[in-house]
mmCIF file with all atom_site columns, C-alpha atoms in Angstrom:
data_model
loop_
_atom_site.group_PDB
_atom_site.id
_atom_site.type_symbol
_atom_site.label_atom_id
_atom_site.label_alt_id
_atom_site.label_comp_id
_atom_site.label_asym_id
_atom_site.label_entity_id
_atom_site.label_seq_id
_atom_site.pdbx_PDB_ins_code
_atom_site.Cartn_x
_atom_site.Cartn_y
_atom_site.Cartn_z
_atom_site.occupancy
_atom_site.B_iso_or_equiv
_atom_site.pdbx_formal_charge
_atom_site.auth_seq_id
_atom_site.auth_comp_id
_atom_site.auth_asym_id
_atom_site.auth_atom_id
_atom_site.pdbx_PDB_model_num
ATOM 1   C CA . MET A 1 1   ? 120.058 -81.880  -128.050 1.00 0.00 ? 19  MET A CA 1
ATOM 2   C CA . ARG A 1 2   ? 120.292 -85.612  -128.582 1.00 0.00 ? 20  ARG A CA 1
ATOM 3   C CA . ALA A 1 3   ? 123.702 -87.117  -127.922 1.00 0.00 ? 21  ALA A CA 1
ATOM 4   C CA . SER A 1 4   ? 125.591 -88.186  -131.033 1.00 0.00 ? 22  SER A CA 1
ATOM 5   C CA . VAL A 1 5   ? 126.963 -91.690  -131.202 1.00 0.00 ? 23  VAL A CA 1
ATOM 6   C CA . ILE A 1 6   ? 130.438 -92.671  -132.333 1.00 0.00 ? 24  ILE A CA 1
ATOM 7   C CA . GLU A 1 7   ? 130.198 -96.260  -133.541 1.00 0.00 ? 25  GLU A CA 1
ATOM 8   C CA . ASP A 1 8   ? 133.861 -96.775  -134.402 1.00 0.00 ? 26  ASP A CA 1
ATOM 9   C CA . LEU A 1 9   ? 137.225 -95.056  -134.132 1.00 0.00 ? 27  LEU A CA 1
ATOM 10  C CA . SER A 1 10  ? 137.653 -94.215  -137.800 1.00 0.00 ? 28  SER A CA 1
ATOM 11  C CA . GLU A 1 11  ? 137.800 -90.579  -138.900 1.00 0.00 ? 29  GLU A CA 1
ATOM 12  C CA . VAL A 1 12  ? 134.285 -90.741  -140.375 1.00 0.00 ? 30  VAL A CA 1
ATOM 13  C CA . ALA A 1 13  ? 132.317 -91.088  -137.119 1.00 0.00 ? 31  ALA A CA 1
ATOM 14  C CA . PRO A 1 14  ? 134.082 -88.312  -135.149 1.00 0.00 ? 32  PRO A CA 1
ATOM 15  C CA . ASP A 1 15  ? 133.839 -86.070  -138.225 1.00 0.00 ? 33  ASP A CA 1
ATOM 16  C CA . ARG A 1 16  ? 130.062 -86.542  -138.311 1.00 0.00 ? 34  ARG A CA 1
ATOM 17  C CA . VAL A 1 17  ? 129.662 -85.982  -134.565 1.00 0.00 ? 35  VAL A CA 1
ATOM 18  C CA . LEU A 1 18  ? 131.875 -82.884  -134.451 1.00 0.00 ? 36  LEU A CA 1
ATOM 19  C CA . THR A 1 19  ? 130.213 -81.249  -137.453 1.00 0.00 ? 37  THR A CA 1
ATOM 20  C CA . GLU A 1 20  ? 126.765 -81.895  -135.918 1.00 0.00 ? 38  GLU A CA 1
ATOM 21  C CA . ALA A 1 21  ? 127.557 -80.762  -132.375 1.00 0.00 ? 39  ALA A CA 1
ATOM 22  C CA . VAL A 1 22  ? 130.372 -78.180  -132.528 1.00 0.00 ? 40  VAL A CA 1
ATOM 23  C CA . GLU A 1 23  ? 130.347 -74.756  -134.162 1.00 0.00 ? 41  GLU A CA 1
ATOM 24  C CA . PRO A 1 24  ? 133.108 -74.145  -136.746 1.00 0.00 ? 42  PRO A CA 1
ATOM 25  C CA . SER A 1 25  ? 134.088 -71.020  -134.781 1.00 0.00 ? 43  SER A CA 1
ATOM 26  C CA . ALA A 1 26  ? 135.079 -73.197  -131.785 1.00 0.00 ? 44  ALA A CA 1
ATOM 27  C CA . HIS A 1 27  ? 138.634 -73.751  -130.609 1.00 0.00 ? 45  HIS A CA 1
ATOM 28  C CA . LEU A 1 28  ? 139.255 -77.512  -130.429 1.00 0.00 ? 46  LEU A CA 1
ATOM 29  C CA . LYS A 1 29  ? 141.559 -78.953  -127.767 1.00 0.00 ? 47  LYS A CA 1
ATOM 30  C CA . SER A 1 30  ? 142.609 -82.583  -128.095 1.00 0.00 ? 48  SER A CA 1
ATOM 31  C CA . ASP A 1 31  ? 145.374 -85.100  -127.723 1.00 0.00 ? 49  ASP A CA 1
ATOM 32  C CA . GLU A 1 32  ? 147.455 -86.284  -130.666 1.00 0.00 ? 50  GLU A CA 1
ATOM 33  C CA . TRP A 1 33  ? 144.969 -88.908  -131.916 1.00 0.00 ? 51  TRP A CA 1
ATOM 34  C CA . LYS A 1 34  ? 145.239 -88.832  -135.723 1.00 0.00 ? 52  LYS A CA 1
ATOM 35  C CA . ALA A 1 35  ? 141.521 -88.314  -136.317 1.00 0.00 ? 53  ALA A CA 1
ATOM 36  C CA . SER A 1 36  ? 141.337 -85.298  -134.012 1.00 0.00 ? 54  SER A CA 1
ATOM 37  C CA . VAL A 1 37  ? 144.484 -83.762  -135.505 1.00 0.00 ? 55  VAL A CA 1
ATOM 38  C CA . PHE A 1 38  ? 142.948 -84.111  -138.985 1.00 0.00 ? 56  PHE A CA 1
ATOM 39  C CA . LEU A 1 39  ? 139.563 -82.779  -137.859 1.00 0.00 ? 57  LEU A CA 1
ATOM 40  C CA . GLY A 1 40  ? 141.117 -79.832  -136.032 1.00 0.00 ? 58  GLY A CA 1
ATOM 41  C CA . SER A 1 41  ? 141.635 -78.048  -139.353 1.00 0.00 ? 59  SER A CA 1
ATOM 42  C CA . MET A 1 42  ? 137.840 -77.631  -139.654 1.00 0.00 ? 60  MET A CA 1
ATOM 43  C CA . PHE A 1 43  ? 137.695 -75.290  -136.654 1.00 0.00 ? 61  PHE A CA 1
ATOM 44  C CA . ALA A 1 44  ? 138.814 -71.734  -135.930 1.00 0.00 ? 62  ALA A CA 1
ATOM 45  C CA . GLY A 1 45  ? 141.638 -73.049  -133.769 1.00 0.00 ? 63  GLY A CA 1
ATOM 46  C CA . HIS A 1 46  ? 143.111 -76.348  -132.644 1.00 0.00 ? 64  HIS A CA 1
ATOM 47  C CA . ASP A 1 47  ? 145.716 -77.097  -129.997 1.00 0.00 ? 65  ASP A CA 1
ATOM 48  C CA . THR A 1 48  ? 146.941 -80.488  -128.876 1.00 0.00 ? 66  THR A CA 1
ATOM 49  C CA . VAL A 1 49  ? 148.712 -81.927  -125.880 1.00 0.00 ? 67  VAL A CA 1
ATOM 50  C CA . HIS A 1 50  ? 151.249 -84.638  -126.611 1.00 0.00 ? 68  HIS A CA 1
ATOM 51  C CA . HIS A 1 51  ? 150.757 -87.548  -124.229 1.00 0.00 ? 69  HIS A CA 1
ATOM 52  C CA . LYS A 1 52  ? 153.533 -89.490  -125.973 1.00 0.00 ? 70  LYS A CA 1
ATOM 53  C CA . ASP A 1 53  ? 155.963 -86.806  -124.812 1.00 0.00 ? 71  ASP A CA 1
ATOM 54  C CA . ARG A 1 54  ? 154.433 -86.933  -121.298 1.00 0.00 ? 72  ARG A CA 1
ATOM 55  C CA . GLU A 1 55  ? 152.774 -83.568  -121.842 1.00 0.00 ? 73  GLU A CA 1
ATOM 56  C CA . TYR A 1 56  ? 149.356 -83.413  -120.196 1.00 0.00 ? 74  TYR A CA 1
ATOM 57  C CA . VAL A 1 57  ? 148.779 -79.686  -119.899 1.00 0.00 ? 75  VAL A CA 1
ATOM 58  C CA . ARG A 1 58  ? 150.179 -76.607  -121.592 1.00 0.00 ? 76  ARG A CA 1
ATOM 59  C CA . VAL A 1 59  ? 148.244 -73.700  -120.134 1.00 0.00 ? 77  VAL A CA 1
ATOM 60  C CA . PRO A 1 60  ? 145.540 -73.129  -121.273 1.00 0.00 ? 78  PRO A CA 1
ATOM 61  C CA . VAL A 1 61  ? 145.549 -76.314  -123.387 1.00 0.00 ? 79  VAL A CA 1
ATOM 62  C CA . HIS A 1 62  ? 144.444 -79.527  -121.702 1.00 0.00 ? 80  HIS A CA 1
ATOM 63  C CA . ILE A 1 63  ? 141.879 -82.258  -122.188 1.00 0.00 ? 81  ILE A CA 1
ATOM 64  C CA . ASN A 1 64  ? 141.431 -83.042  -118.509 1.00 0.00 ? 82  ASN A CA 1
ATOM 65  C CA . SER A 1 65  ? 137.732 -82.099  -118.602 1.00 0.00 ? 83  SER A CA 1
ATOM 66  C CA . ALA A 1 66  ? 136.996 -84.558  -121.404 1.00 0.00 ? 84  ALA A CA 1
ATOM 67  C CA . GLU A 1 67  ? 139.030 -87.301  -119.748 1.00 0.00 ? 85  GLU A CA 1
ATOM 68  C CA . GLY A 1 68  ? 137.320 -86.580  -116.418 1.00 0.00 ? 86  GLY A CA 1
ATOM 69  C CA . PHE A 1 69  ? 133.892 -86.820  -118.020 1.00 0.00 ? 87  PHE A CA 1
ATOM 70  C CA . ASN A 1 70  ? 134.796 -90.133  -119.659 1.00 0.00 ? 88  ASN A CA 1
ATOM 71  C CA . ASP A 1 71  ? 135.959 -91.405  -116.281 1.00 0.00 ? 89  ASP A CA 1
ATOM 72  C CA . ARG A 1 72  ? 132.687 -90.226  -114.719 1.00 0.00 ? 90  ARG A CA 1
ATOM 73  C CA . ILE A 1 73  ? 130.781 -92.263  -117.311 1.00 0.00 ? 91  ILE A CA 1
ATOM 74  C CA . ARG A 1 74  ? 132.798 -95.393  -116.510 1.00 0.00 ? 92  ARG A CA 1
ATOM 75  C CA . ARG A 1 75  ? 132.310 -94.986  -112.751 1.00 0.00 ? 93  ARG A CA 1
ATOM 76  C CA . THR A 1 76  ? 128.583 -94.238  -113.075 1.00 0.00 ? 94  THR A CA 1
ATOM 77  C CA . VAL A 1 77  ? 127.979 -97.240  -115.301 1.00 0.00 ? 95  VAL A CA 1
ATOM 78  C CA . SER A 1 78  ? 129.832 -99.588  -112.959 1.00 0.00 ? 96  SER A CA 1
ATOM 79  C CA . GLY A 1 79  ? 128.538 -98.043  -109.722 1.00 0.00 ? 97  GLY A CA 1
ATOM 80  C CA . VAL A 1 80  ? 124.994 -96.858  -110.459 1.00 0.00 ? 98  VAL A CA 1
ATOM 81  C CA . PHE A 1 81  ? 123.596 -98.347  -113.650 1.00 0.00 ? 99  PHE A CA 1
ATOM 82  C CA . HIS A 1 82  ? 125.675 -101.570 -113.670 1.00 0.00 ? 100 HIS A CA 1
ATOM 83  C CA . HIS A 1 83  ? 124.263 -102.267 -117.113 1.00 0.00 ? 101 HIS A CA 1
ATOM 84  C CA . PHE A 1 84  ? 121.933 -100.470 -119.443 1.00 0.00 ? 102 PHE A CA 1
ATOM 85  C CA . SER A 1 85  ? 120.308 -101.314 -122.710 1.00 0.00 ? 103 SER A CA 1
ATOM 86  C CA . PRO A 1 86  ? 121.817 -99.886  -125.910 1.00 0.00 ? 104 PRO A CA 1
ATOM 87  C CA . TYR A 1 87  ? 118.379 -98.336  -126.482 1.00 0.00 ? 105 TYR A CA 1
ATOM 88  C CA . MET A 1 88  ? 118.693 -96.373  -123.228 1.00 0.00 ? 106 MET A CA 1
ATOM 89  C CA . LYS A 1 89  ? 122.312 -95.241  -123.590 1.00 0.00 ? 107 LYS A CA 1
ATOM 90  C CA . ASP A 1 90  ? 121.433 -91.727  -124.798 1.00 0.00 ? 108 ASP A CA 1
ATOM 91  C CA . LEU A 1 91  ? 119.171 -91.199  -121.794 1.00 0.00 ? 109 LEU A CA 1
ATOM 92  C CA . CYS A 1 92  ? 121.845 -92.480  -119.403 1.00 0.00 ? 110 CYS A CA 1
ATOM 93  C CA . PHE A 1 93  ? 124.637 -90.391  -120.959 1.00 0.00 ? 111 PHE A CA 1
ATOM 94  C CA . ASN A 1 94  ? 122.442 -87.280  -120.921 1.00 0.00 ? 112 ASN A CA 1
ATOM 95  C CA . GLU A 1 95  ? 121.722 -87.840  -117.210 1.00 0.00 ? 113 GLU A CA 1
ATOM 96  C CA . ILE A 1 96  ? 125.439 -88.246  -116.492 1.00 0.00 ? 114 ILE A CA 1
ATOM 97  C CA . GLY A 1 97  ? 126.109 -85.012  -118.423 1.00 0.00 ? 115 GLY A CA 1
ATOM 98  C CA . PHE A 1 98  ? 123.374 -83.210  -116.489 1.00 0.00 ? 116 PHE A CA 1
ATOM 99  C CA . ARG A 1 99  ? 124.861 -84.328  -113.166 1.00 0.00 ? 117 ARG A CA 1
ATOM 100 C CA . TRP A 1 100 ? 128.373 -83.362  -114.354 1.00 0.00 ? 118 TRP A CA 1
ATOM 101 C CA . SER A 1 101 ? 127.167 -79.834  -115.154 1.00 0.00 ? 119 SER A CA 1
#
């Protein structure tokens, strides 16, 4: 599967990516970002953690895995790749995902 790209933070780009990559029967877990709260209604279930209220986990709801993966991307880019071409970003992100798994 080719990685989907989110070009901006509007609701349109995440909507496209989620509908392409995630089954409607999935249970979405997110923070309180407005776009994800809106998009959560498209799935079988949706729970959020409220970072504004200093809530980071409510068993079994958390987004630590997603935040950890994003951190892994930042560390890999700065420590291994240093810089990569926009044309190669899908390849690099797929490698990071493979190593994460």
